[in-house]
PDB file of C-alpha atoms and ligand atoms in Angstrom:
ATOM      1  CA  MET A   1      -0.435  -5.375 -42.081  1.00 62.00           C
ATOM      2  CA  VAL A   2      -2.786  -8.238 -40.617  1.00 68.00           C
ATOM      3  CA  GLY A   3      -0.915 -10.799 -41.616  1.00 73.00           C
ATOM      4  CA  ASP A   4       2.227 -10.234 -40.122  1.00 79.00           C
ATOM      5  CA  LEU A   5       0.517 -10.693 -37.152  1.00 78.00           C
ATOM      6  CA  ALA A   6      -0.886 -14.290 -38.512  1.00 76.00           C
ATOM      7  CA  GLU A   7       3.187 -15.319 -39.468  1.00 78.00           C
ATOM      8  CA  LYS A   8       4.560 -13.938 -36.126  1.00 78.00           C
ATOM      9  CA  THR A   9       1.054 -15.566 -33.965  1.00 76.00           C
ATOM     10  CA  SER A  10       2.154 -18.701 -36.019  1.00 76.00           C
ATOM     11  CA  VAL A  11       5.706 -18.960 -35.530  1.00 75.00           C
ATOM     12  CA  ARG A  12       5.290 -18.169 -32.013  1.00 75.00           C
ATOM     13  CA  ALA A  13       2.754 -21.013 -31.342  1.00 75.00           C
ATOM     14  CA  VAL A  14       4.998 -23.345 -33.447  1.00 73.00           C
ATOM     15  CA  LEU A  15       7.685 -22.768 -30.810  1.00 75.00           C
ATOM     16  CA  GLU A  16       4.802 -24.237 -27.590  1.00 72.00           C
ATOM     17  CA  ILE A  17       4.464 -27.012 -30.196  1.00 71.00           C
ATOM     18  CA  ARG A  18       8.267 -28.303 -30.689  1.00 72.00           C
ATOM     19  CA  LYS A  19       8.286 -27.755 -26.448  1.00 70.00           C
ATOM     20  CA  ALA A  20       4.893 -29.960 -26.288  1.00 67.00           C
ATOM     21  CA  GLY A  21       7.195 -31.884 -28.723  1.00 64.00           C
ATOM     22  CA  GLU A  22      10.013 -32.347 -26.470  1.00 65.00           C
ATOM     23  CA  SER A  23       7.878 -33.607 -23.161  1.00 66.00           C
ATOM     24  CA  GLU A  24       5.183 -35.704 -22.941  1.00 64.00           C
ATOM     25  CA  ILE A  25       2.184 -35.913 -25.029  1.00 67.00           C
ATOM     26  CA  ARG A  26      -0.917 -35.825 -23.325  1.00 71.00           C
ATOM     27  CA  VAL A  27      -3.504 -37.487 -25.794  1.00 75.00           C
ATOM     28  CA  MET A  28      -7.208 -37.227 -25.869  1.00 77.00           C
ATOM     29  CA  THR A  29     -10.162 -38.324 -28.780  1.00 78.00           C
ATOM     30  CA  LYS A  30     -13.182 -35.985 -29.931  1.00 81.00           C
ATOM     31  CA  SER A  31     -15.402 -38.028 -32.621  1.00 80.00           C
ATOM     32  CA  SER A  32     -14.028 -41.290 -32.310  1.00 82.00           C
ATOM     33  CA  THR A  33     -10.767 -42.385 -30.463  1.00 82.00           C
ATOM     34  CA  VAL A  34      -8.847 -42.112 -33.872  1.00 84.00           C
ATOM     35  CA  ASP A  35      -9.863 -38.759 -34.024  1.00 82.00           C
ATOM     36  CA  LEU A  36      -6.464 -37.572 -31.593  1.00 81.00           C
ATOM     37  CA  VAL A  37      -6.461 -33.547 -29.861  1.00 78.00           C
ATOM     38  CA  THR A  38      -3.652 -33.337 -26.813  1.00 83.00           C
ATOM     39  CA  LYS A  39      -2.811 -30.113 -24.558  1.00 85.00           C
ATOM     40  CA  THR A  40      -1.090 -29.056 -27.036  1.00 85.00           C
ATOM     41  CA  ASP A  41      -3.650 -28.243 -30.026  1.00 88.00           C
ATOM     42  CA  GLU A  42      -5.414 -26.843 -27.090  1.00 89.00           C
ATOM     43  CA  ARG A  43      -2.935 -23.788 -25.364  1.00 88.00           C
ATOM     44  CA  VAL A  44      -1.703 -23.113 -28.803  1.00 90.00           C
ATOM     45  CA  GLU A  45      -5.109 -22.252 -30.147  1.00 92.00           C
ATOM     46  CA  LYS A  46      -5.905 -20.538 -26.638  1.00 92.00           C
ATOM     47  CA  ILE A  47      -2.255 -18.701 -27.845  1.00 90.00           C
ATOM     48  CA  ILE A  48      -3.352 -18.126 -31.042  1.00 91.00           C
ATOM     49  CA  ILE A  49      -6.333 -16.437 -29.563  1.00 93.00           C
ATOM     50  CA  GLY A  50      -5.523 -14.623 -27.369  1.00 91.00           C
ATOM     51  CA  SER A  51      -2.125 -12.983 -29.217  1.00 88.00           C
ATOM     52  CA  LEU A  52      -5.578 -11.794 -31.477  1.00 90.00           C
ATOM     53  CA  ILE A  53      -7.766 -10.252 -29.444  1.00 91.00           C
ATOM     54  CA  LYS A  54      -4.313  -8.440 -27.956  1.00 89.00           C
ATOM     55  CA  GLU A  55      -3.960  -6.977 -31.030  1.00 86.00           C
ATOM     56  CA  PHE A  56      -6.999  -5.948 -31.890  1.00 87.00           C
ATOM     57  CA  GLY A  57     -10.058  -5.796 -28.502  1.00 89.00           C
ATOM     58  CA  GLU A  58     -12.220  -8.115 -27.578  1.00 89.00           C
ATOM     59  CA  GLY A  59     -15.165  -8.513 -29.500  1.00 89.00           C
ATOM     60  CA  THR A  60     -14.426  -6.860 -32.649  1.00 89.00           C
ATOM     61  CA  HIS A  61     -12.926 -10.344 -34.852  1.00 93.00           C
ATOM     62  CA  CYS A  62     -14.450 -13.977 -34.366  1.00 96.00           C
ATOM     63  CA  PHE A  63     -13.155 -16.820 -33.927  1.00 96.00           C
ATOM     64  CA  ILE A  64     -13.382 -20.039 -35.759  1.00 98.00           C
ATOM     65  CA  GLY A  65     -10.655 -21.697 -34.034  1.00 97.00           C
ATOM     66  CA  GLU A  66     -11.044 -26.261 -34.444  1.00 96.00           C
ATOM     67  CA  GLU A  67     -10.730 -26.808 -30.615  1.00 93.00           C
ATOM     68  CA  SER A  68     -12.886 -23.937 -29.645  1.00 94.00           C
ATOM     69  CA  VAL A  69     -16.162 -25.770 -31.667  1.00 95.00           C
ATOM     70  CA  ALA A  70     -15.006 -28.497 -30.102  1.00 93.00           C
ATOM     71  CA  LYS A  71     -15.441 -27.447 -26.848  1.00 92.00           C
ATOM     72  CA  GLY A  72     -18.900 -26.228 -28.381  1.00 92.00           C
ATOM     73  CA  GLU A  73     -18.315 -22.763 -29.790  1.00 92.00           C
ATOM     74  CA  PRO A  74     -19.952 -21.643 -32.724  1.00 91.00           C
ATOM     75  CA  CYS A  75     -19.540 -22.322 -36.133  1.00 94.00           C
ATOM     76  CA  ILE A  76     -20.410 -19.868 -38.304  1.00 95.00           C
ATOM     77  CA  LEU A  77     -18.862 -17.508 -41.054  1.00 96.00           C
ATOM     78  CA  THR A  78     -20.251 -14.010 -41.204  1.00 96.00           C
ATOM     79  CA  ASP A  79     -19.427 -11.263 -42.859  1.00 96.00           C
ATOM     80  CA  LYS A  80     -17.386 -10.143 -39.183  1.00 95.00           C
ATOM     81  CA  PRO A  81     -13.656 -10.634 -39.874  1.00 94.00           C
ATOM     82  CA  THR A  82     -13.546 -13.701 -38.726  1.00 96.00           C
ATOM     83  CA  TRP A  83      -9.653 -16.150 -37.844  1.00 96.00           C
ATOM     84  CA  ILE A  84      -9.876 -19.607 -39.004  1.00 97.00           C
ATOM     85  CA  ILE A  85      -7.229 -21.042 -36.819  1.00 96.00           C
ATOM     86  CA  ASP A  86      -5.628 -25.152 -36.672  1.00 97.00           C
ATOM     87  CA  PRO A  87      -3.604 -24.946 -33.779  1.00 94.00           C
ATOM     88  CA  VAL A  88      -2.032 -28.344 -35.035  1.00 94.00           C
ATOM     89  CA  ASP A  89      -2.562 -28.862 -38.334  1.00 96.00           C
ATOM     90  CA  GLY A  90      -1.556 -33.191 -38.323  1.00 95.00           C
ATOM     91  CA  THR A  91      -2.889 -33.907 -34.989  1.00 94.00           C
ATOM     92  CA  THR A  92      -2.511 -37.308 -35.595  1.00 94.00           C
ATOM     93  CA  ASN A  93       1.179 -36.916 -36.219  1.00 94.00           C
ATOM     94  CA  PHE A  94       2.393 -35.234 -33.449  1.00 91.00           C
ATOM     95  CA  VAL A  95       1.256 -37.532 -31.666  1.00 90.00           C
ATOM     96  CA  HIS A  96       3.278 -40.523 -33.315  1.00 91.00           C
ATOM     97  CA  GLY A  97       6.366 -38.325 -34.475  1.00 90.00           C
ATOM     98  CA  PHE A  98       5.680 -38.850 -37.950  1.00 93.00           C
ATOM     99  CA  PRO A  99       6.775 -35.710 -39.317  1.00 93.00           C
ATOM    100  CA  PHE A 100       4.439 -33.742 -40.799  1.00 96.00           C
ATOM    101  CA  VAL A 101       2.784 -30.772 -38.388  1.00 94.00           C
ATOM    102  CA  ALA A 102       1.268 -27.518 -39.231  1.00 95.00           C
ATOM    103  CA  VAL A 103       0.001 -24.456 -37.626  1.00 95.00           C
ATOM    104  CA  SER A 104      -2.680 -22.907 -39.952  1.00 96.00           C
ATOM    105  CA  ILE A 105      -4.683 -19.542 -39.566  1.00 96.00           C
ATOM    106  CA  ALA A 106      -6.732 -17.465 -42.332  1.00 96.00           C
ATOM    107  CA  PHE A 107      -8.029 -14.316 -42.034  1.00 95.00           C
ATOM    108  CA  ALA A 108     -12.242 -13.599 -43.910  1.00 96.00           C
ATOM    109  CA  VAL A 109     -14.314 -10.765 -44.031  1.00 95.00           C
ATOM    110  CA  LYS A 110     -17.577 -11.041 -45.690  1.00 96.00           C
ATOM    111  CA  LYS A 111     -17.031 -14.791 -46.353  1.00 97.00           C
ATOM    112  CA  GLN A 112     -14.425 -13.629 -48.156  1.00 96.00           C
ATOM    113  CA  LEU A 113     -11.290 -14.989 -47.229  1.00 97.00           C
ATOM    114  CA  GLU A 114      -8.491 -12.698 -47.477  1.00 95.00           C
ATOM    115  CA  PHE A 115      -4.826 -14.355 -46.713  1.00 94.00           C
ATOM    116  CA  GLY A 116      -3.755 -17.254 -45.432  1.00 95.00           C
ATOM    117  CA  VAL A 117      -0.319 -18.879 -42.914  1.00 95.00           C
ATOM    118  CA  VAL A 118       0.562 -22.054 -42.801  1.00 96.00           C
ATOM    119  CA  TYR A 119       3.302 -23.102 -41.001  1.00 94.00           C
ATOM    120  CA  SER A 120       4.864 -26.132 -41.855  1.00 94.00           C
ATOM    121  CA  CYS A 121       7.118 -26.497 -38.920  1.00 90.00           C
ATOM    122  CA  LEU A 122       9.222 -29.811 -39.205  1.00 90.00           C
ATOM    123  CA  GLU A 123      10.215 -28.642 -42.328  1.00 93.00           C
ATOM    124  CA  ASP A 124      10.316 -25.225 -40.839  1.00 92.00           C
ATOM    125  CA  LYS A 125       8.606 -23.130 -44.554  1.00 94.00           C
ATOM    126  CA  MET A 126       6.731 -20.265 -43.601  1.00 94.00           C
ATOM    127  CA  TYR A 127       3.914 -20.636 -46.809  1.00 96.00           C
ATOM    128  CA  LYS A 128       1.651 -17.995 -46.918  1.00 95.00           C
ATOM    129  CA  ALA A 129      -0.944 -16.026 -49.345  1.00 96.00           C
ATOM    130  CA  ARG A 130      -2.796 -12.490 -48.796  1.00 95.00           C
ATOM    131  CA  ARG A 131      -6.003 -12.529 -51.810  1.00 95.00           C
ATOM    132  CA  GLY A 132      -4.778 -11.080 -55.491  1.00 95.00           C
ATOM    133  CA  LYS A 133      -0.952 -10.601 -53.882  1.00 95.00           C
ATOM    134  CA  GLY A 134       0.813 -14.492 -55.005  1.00 97.00           C
ATOM    135  CA  ALA A 135       1.579 -17.150 -53.465  1.00 97.00           C
ATOM    136  CA  PHE A 136       4.950 -17.102 -51.270  1.00 97.00           C
ATOM    137  CA  CYS A 137       6.840 -19.728 -49.117  1.00 97.00           C
ATOM    138  CA  ASN A 138       9.824 -18.321 -46.895  1.00 95.00           C
ATOM    139  CA  ASP A 139       9.141 -15.285 -49.531  1.00 95.00           C
ATOM    140  CA  GLU A 140      10.278 -17.243 -52.580  1.00 98.00           C
ATOM    141  CA  PRO A 141       7.118 -17.331 -54.599  1.00 98.00           C
ATOM    142  CA  ILE A 142       5.187 -20.341 -55.842  1.00 98.00           C
ATOM    143  CA  GLN A 143       3.433 -21.999 -58.514  1.00 98.00           C
ATOM    144  CA  VAL A 144       0.675 -24.415 -58.767  1.00 98.00           C
ATOM    145  CA  SER A 145       2.485 -27.337 -61.653  1.00 98.00           C
ATOM    146  CA  ASP A 146       1.474 -26.895 -65.267  1.00 98.00           C
ATOM    147  CA  VAL A 147       1.042 -31.146 -66.024  1.00 98.00           C
ATOM    148  CA  LYS A 148      -2.416 -31.740 -67.927  1.00 98.00           C
ATOM    149  CA  ASP A 149      -2.234 -34.869 -67.952  1.00 98.00           C
ATOM    150  CA  ILE A 150      -3.231 -36.861 -65.327  1.00 98.00           C
ATOM    151  CA  ASN A 151      -0.945 -39.788 -66.852  1.00 98.00           C
ATOM    152  CA  LYS A 152       1.837 -37.856 -65.207  1.00 98.00           C
ATOM    153  CA  SER A 153      -0.065 -36.534 -61.736  1.00 98.00           C
ATOM    154  CA  ILE A 154       0.737 -36.976 -58.136  1.00 98.00           C
ATOM    155  CA  ILE A 155      -2.539 -36.622 -56.079  1.00 98.00           C
ATOM    156  CA  ILE A 156      -2.839 -36.941 -52.610  1.00 98.00           C
ATOM    157  CA  SER A 157      -5.904 -37.332 -50.675  1.00 97.00           C
ATOM    158  CA  GLU A 158      -5.891 -38.948 -46.872  1.00 97.00           C
ATOM    159  CA  HIS A 159      -8.966 -41.344 -44.885  1.00 95.00           C
ATOM    160  CA  GLY A 160      -9.626 -39.290 -41.960  1.00 94.00           C
ATOM    161  CA  THR A 161     -10.268 -39.875 -39.094  1.00 92.00           C
ATOM    162  CA  ASP A 162     -14.411 -41.905 -40.022  1.00 92.00           C
ATOM    163  CA  ARG A 163     -13.719 -45.695 -40.366  1.00 93.00           C
ATOM    164  CA  SER A 164     -17.588 -46.984 -40.464  1.00 95.00           C
ATOM    165  CA  PRO A 165     -17.089 -49.199 -43.611  1.00 96.00           C
ATOM    166  CA  GLU A 166     -19.425 -47.852 -46.434  1.00 96.00           C
ATOM    167  CA  LYS A 167     -17.994 -44.467 -46.282  1.00 96.00           C
ATOM    168  CA  VAL A 168     -14.167 -46.180 -46.046  1.00 97.00           C
ATOM    169  CA  LYS A 169     -15.087 -47.874 -49.126  1.00 97.00           C
ATOM    170  CA  LYS A 170     -15.449 -44.906 -50.977  1.00 98.00           C
ATOM    171  CA  ILE A 171     -13.293 -43.672 -49.614  1.00 98.00           C
ATOM    172  CA  PHE A 172     -10.048 -47.032 -50.496  1.00 97.00           C
ATOM    173  CA  SER A 173     -12.381 -47.393 -54.307  1.00 98.00           C
ATOM    174  CA  THR A 174     -11.821 -44.511 -55.028  1.00 98.00           C
ATOM    175  CA  MET A 175      -7.951 -43.793 -54.372  1.00 98.00           C
ATOM    176  CA  GLN A 176      -8.304 -47.442 -55.933  1.00 98.00           C
ATOM    177  CA  LYS A 177      -9.831 -45.996 -59.484  1.00 98.00           C
ATOM    178  CA  ILE A 178      -7.641 -42.669 -59.826  1.00 98.00           C
ATOM    179  CA  LEU A 179      -4.445 -44.529 -59.078  1.00 98.00           C
ATOM    180  CA  CYS A 180      -5.225 -47.207 -61.903  1.00 98.00           C
ATOM    181  CA  ILE A 181      -5.916 -44.221 -64.072  1.00 98.00           C
ATOM    182  CA  PRO A 182      -3.087 -44.762 -64.260  1.00 98.00           C
ATOM    183  CA  VAL A 183      -1.146 -41.277 -62.438  1.00 98.00           C
ATOM    184  CA  HIS A 184       1.574 -41.088 -60.540  1.00 98.00           C
ATOM    185  CA  GLY A 185       1.351 -41.653 -58.064  1.00 98.00           C
ATOM    186  CA  LEU A 186      -1.255 -41.070 -54.610  1.00 98.00           C
ATOM    187  CA  ARG A 187       0.001 -39.673 -51.235  1.00 98.00           C
ATOM    188  CA  GLY A 188      -1.033 -38.086 -48.168  1.00 97.00           C
ATOM    189  CA  SER A 189       0.983 -35.776 -45.617  1.00 97.00           C
ATOM    190  CA  GLY A 190      -1.477 -36.784 -43.152  1.00 97.00           C
ATOM    191  CA  THR A 191      -3.115 -32.230 -42.239  1.00 98.00           C
ATOM    192  CA  ALA A 192      -4.747 -31.300 -44.876  1.00 98.00           C
ATOM    193  CA  ALA A 193      -3.111 -27.608 -45.012  1.00 98.00           C
ATOM    194  CA  THR A 194       0.029 -29.253 -46.027  1.00 98.00           C
ATOM    195  CA  ASN A 195      -0.872 -31.304 -48.935  1.00 98.00           C
ATOM    196  CA  MET A 196      -2.414 -27.690 -49.937  1.00 98.00           C
ATOM    197  CA  CYS A 197       0.886 -26.148 -50.064  1.00 98.00           C
ATOM    198  CA  LEU A 198       2.450 -29.235 -52.137  1.00 98.00           C
ATOM    199  CA  VAL A 199      -0.263 -28.301 -54.404  1.00 98.00           C
ATOM    200  CA  ALA A 200       0.763 -24.788 -54.201  1.00 98.00           C
ATOM    201  CA  THR A 201       4.522 -25.407 -54.537  1.00 98.00           C
ATOM    202  CA  GLY A 202       3.755 -28.243 -57.272  1.00 98.00           C
ATOM    203  CA  ALA A 203       4.926 -30.857 -55.630  1.00 98.00           C
ATOM    204  CA  VAL A 204       1.941 -32.194 -56.226  1.00 98.00           C
ATOM    205  CA  GLU A 205      -1.384 -31.458 -58.729  1.00 98.00           C
ATOM    206  CA  ALA A 206      -4.546 -31.578 -56.913  1.00 98.00           C
ATOM    207  CA  PHE A 207      -5.523 -33.152 -53.286  1.00 98.00           C
ATOM    208  CA  PHE A 208      -9.088 -33.784 -52.896  1.00 98.00           C
ATOM    209  CA  GLU A 209     -10.656 -34.808 -49.193  1.00 98.00           C
ATOM    210  CA  ILE A 210     -14.579 -35.211 -48.199  1.00 98.00           C
ATOM    211  CA  GLY A 211     -14.754 -34.823 -44.706  1.00 97.00           C
ATOM    212  CA  ILE A 212     -12.269 -32.183 -43.719  1.00 97.00           C
ATOM    213  CA  HIS A 213     -13.357 -28.664 -42.022  1.00 98.00           C
ATOM    214  CA  CYS A 214     -12.626 -25.498 -42.399  1.00 98.00           C
ATOM    215  CA  TRP A 215      -9.916 -24.674 -39.789  1.00 98.00           C
ATOM    216  CA  ASP A 216      -7.804 -27.356 -41.654  1.00 98.00           C
ATOM    217  CA  ILE A 217      -8.251 -25.584 -45.707  1.00 98.00           C
ATOM    218  CA  ALA A 218      -9.345 -22.278 -45.403  1.00 98.00           C
ATOM    219  CA  ALA A 219      -5.596 -21.023 -45.809  1.00 97.00           C
ATOM    220  CA  GLY A 220      -4.534 -23.799 -48.018  1.00 98.00           C
ATOM    221  CA  ALA A 221      -7.269 -22.491 -50.274  1.00 98.00           C
ATOM    222  CA  VAL A 222      -5.729 -18.997 -50.455  1.00 98.00           C
ATOM    223  CA  ILE A 223      -2.088 -20.369 -51.240  1.00 98.00           C
ATOM    224  CA  VAL A 224      -3.326 -22.537 -53.659  1.00 98.00           C
ATOM    225  CA  GLN A 225      -5.755 -20.094 -55.332  1.00 98.00           C
ATOM    226  CA  GLU A 226      -2.462 -16.798 -55.665  1.00 98.00           C
ATOM    227  CA  ALA A 227      -0.458 -19.666 -56.776  1.00 98.00           C
ATOM    228  CA  GLY A 228      -2.358 -20.132 -59.757  1.00 98.00           C
ATOM    229  CA  GLY A 229      -4.501 -22.773 -58.801  1.00 98.00           C
ATOM    230  CA  ILE A 230      -8.660 -23.631 -58.546  1.00 98.00           C
ATOM    231  CA  LEU A 231     -10.239 -25.072 -55.991  1.00 98.00           C
ATOM    232  CA  LEU A 232     -13.787 -26.487 -56.893  1.00 98.00           C
ATOM    233  CA  ASP A 233     -16.805 -29.030 -54.929  1.00 98.00           C
ATOM    234  CA  VAL A 234     -15.987 -32.938 -55.012  1.00 98.00           C
ATOM    235  CA  ASP A 235     -19.694 -32.835 -57.675  1.00 98.00           C
ATOM    236  CA  GLY A 236     -17.473 -30.111 -59.932  1.00 98.00           C
ATOM    237  CA  GLY A 237     -19.003 -27.402 -58.280  1.00 98.00           C
ATOM    238  CA  PRO A 238     -17.992 -24.230 -56.869  1.00 98.00           C
ATOM    239  CA  PHE A 239     -16.020 -24.488 -53.258  1.00 98.00           C
ATOM    240  CA  ASP A 240     -17.389 -24.334 -50.943  1.00 98.00           C
ATOM    241  CA  LEU A 241     -15.443 -23.775 -46.986  1.00 98.00           C
ATOM    242  CA  MET A 242     -18.457 -24.840 -44.778  1.00 98.00           C
ATOM    243  CA  SER A 243     -18.778 -28.050 -46.699  1.00 98.00           C
ATOM    244  CA  ARG A 244     -16.782 -30.852 -45.183  1.00 98.00           C
ATOM    245  CA  ARG A 245     -15.725 -31.451 -49.314  1.00 98.00           C
ATOM    246  CA  MET A 246     -13.054 -30.338 -51.939  1.00 98.00           C
ATOM    247  CA  VAL A 247     -10.608 -30.562 -54.641  1.00 98.00           C
ATOM    248  CA  SER A 248      -7.642 -27.947 -54.969  1.00 98.00           C
ATOM    249  CA  ALA A 249      -5.399 -28.391 -58.025  1.00 98.00           C
ATOM    250  CA  ASN A 250      -2.760 -26.708 -60.899  1.00 98.00           C
ATOM    251  CA  ASN A 251      -5.313 -26.933 -62.942  1.00 98.00           C
ATOM    252  CA  ASP A 252      -9.207 -27.293 -64.300  1.00 98.00           C
ATOM    253  CA  VAL A 253      -8.498 -30.562 -66.336  1.00 98.00           C
ATOM    254  CA  ILE A 254      -6.928 -32.265 -63.633  1.00 98.00           C
ATOM    255  CA  ALA A 255      -9.406 -30.898 -61.621  1.00 98.00           C
ATOM    256  CA  LYS A 256     -12.612 -32.425 -63.692  1.00 98.00           C
ATOM    257  CA  ARG A 257     -10.802 -35.630 -64.375  1.00 98.00           C
ATOM    258  CA  ILE A 258     -10.225 -36.603 -60.549  1.00 98.00           C
ATOM    259  CA  ILE A 259     -14.264 -35.278 -59.465  1.00 98.00           C
ATOM    260  CA  LYS A 260     -15.130 -38.069 -62.449  1.00 98.00           C
ATOM    261  CA  GLU A 261     -13.676 -40.597 -59.751  1.00 98.00           C
ATOM    262  CA  ILE A 262     -14.498 -39.841 -56.592  1.00 98.00           C
ATOM    263  CA  GLU A 263     -17.808 -41.873 -55.241  1.00 98.00           C
ATOM    264  CA  ILE A 264     -19.104 -39.115 -52.504  1.00 98.00           C
ATOM    265  CA  PHE A 265     -20.565 -39.445 -49.448  1.00 97.00           C
ATOM    266  CA  PRO A 266     -22.730 -37.095 -46.803  1.00 95.00           C
ATOM    267  CA  ALA A 267     -20.778 -35.006 -44.470  1.00 95.00           C
ATOM    268  CA  ALA A 268     -22.431 -32.827 -42.258  1.00 94.00           C
ATOM    269  CA  ARG A 269     -21.429 -29.362 -42.833  1.00 97.00           C
ATOM    270  CA  ASP A 270     -19.186 -27.392 -40.076  1.00 97.00           C
ATOM    271  CA  ASP A 271     -22.522 -24.727 -39.841  1.00 94.00           C
ATOM    272  CA  ALA A 272     -24.893 -27.378 -39.559  1.00 90.00           C
ATOM    273  CA  THR A 273     -27.290 -27.270 -36.548  1.00 77.00           C
ATOM    274  CA  PRO A 274     -25.745 -29.705 -33.776  1.00 71.00           C
ATOM    275  CA  GLU A 275     -29.163 -31.534 -34.549  1.00 70.00           C
ATOM    276  CA  LYS A 276     -27.841 -31.464 -38.069  1.00 69.00           C
ATOM    277  CA  LYS A 277     -24.232 -32.411 -36.692  1.00 66.00           C
TER     278      LYS A 277
HETATM  279  O1  LIP B   1      -7.598 -33.465 -37.033  1.00 68.41           O
HETATM  280  P1  LIP B   1      -5.941 -32.178 -37.545  1.00 68.41           P
HETATM  281  O2  LIP B   1      -4.815 -32.997 -37.479  1.00 68.41           O
HETATM  282  O3  LIP B   1      -6.254 -30.961 -37.510  1.00 68.41           O
HETATM  283  O4  LIP B   1      -6.787 -32.249 -39.211  1.00 68.41           O
HETATM  284  C1  LIP B   1      -5.958 -33.039 -40.041  1.00 68.41           C
HETATM  285  C2  LIP B   1      -6.840 -32.846 -41.560  1.00 68.41           C
HETATM  286  O5  LIP B   1      -6.217 -31.823 -42.095  1.00 68.41           O
HETATM  287  C3  LIP B   1      -6.504 -34.150 -42.980  1.00 68.41           C
HETATM  288  O6  LIP B   1      -6.320 -33.849 -43.821  1.00 68.41           O
HETATM  289  C4  LIP B   1      -7.756 -34.714 -42.041  1.00 68.41           C
HETATM  290  O7  LIP B   1      -7.551 -36.272 -43.189  1.00 68.41           O
HETATM  291  C5  LIP B   1      -7.618 -35.969 -40.533  1.00 68.41           C
HETATM  292  O8  LIP B   1      -8.549 -36.278 -41.014  1.00 68.41           O
HETATM  293  C6  LIP B   1      -7.541 -34.845 -39.593  1.00 68.41           C
HETATM  294  O9  LIP B   1      -8.723 -33.942 -40.021  1.00 68.41           O
HETATM  295 MG1   MG B   2      -5.729 -29.421 -35.810  1.00 68.41          MG
END
């Protein structure tokens, strides 16, 4: 099945990441000095796309890969069968040896996410979900938390790579307001895909971020929904994969309570025309 292929491909990708982790990692930067990319990100993405093309043939499927887009490939989700790939989610963690790095592979048809696979490499946890068929971690079913009381929740968010003072101020003002609700704790693994899997397993109640990309969250979105969770825009509207912002939560009560505290700032859509990015 297509899902099994994505799983096998992600395991192959992990072998590459592990091999790289044992050798000198050559670090480069993208949108800013803190937006890192390595030769491993690029190589792993090529391996994943290459194996999918080998399986399905040239030109039958589309690909949205983090590093291909960084090199100028379009980031437009069409009705065609499309793979949405983050070869190394948590690149900064990977460079520093901080123990949360994931491969994230999602598959969409007619703009509908059909399944997602997230492999948390250092935890050796394979999360996967097909639309309508439930969510699993290492083949065991997973379920979001049943907590409805925000005072008994752990919330995850990330500060991202934009260091402009006005955005950083809004990010930390939001985190301060949420912490002082109060909640039990604020966390961040450094990888959106892993954060969403933590929502899906019930380890935390919600993850939100403004500034993430479709490849960071596409697979996690299927996994959270199939684990019984919900996805919304940060303004409470419907989830929009290409909008670069989202709230994923165990239920509507927690999601809406978090949304009340989020100070929204603009982030150019993934599918925006180049002049609007
Ligand atoms: O770049 P990458 O490691 O694939 O993805 C990361 C995301 O997973 C994370 O949520 C975000 O806060 C980081 O800035 C970075 O974008
Ligand atoms: Mg990445």
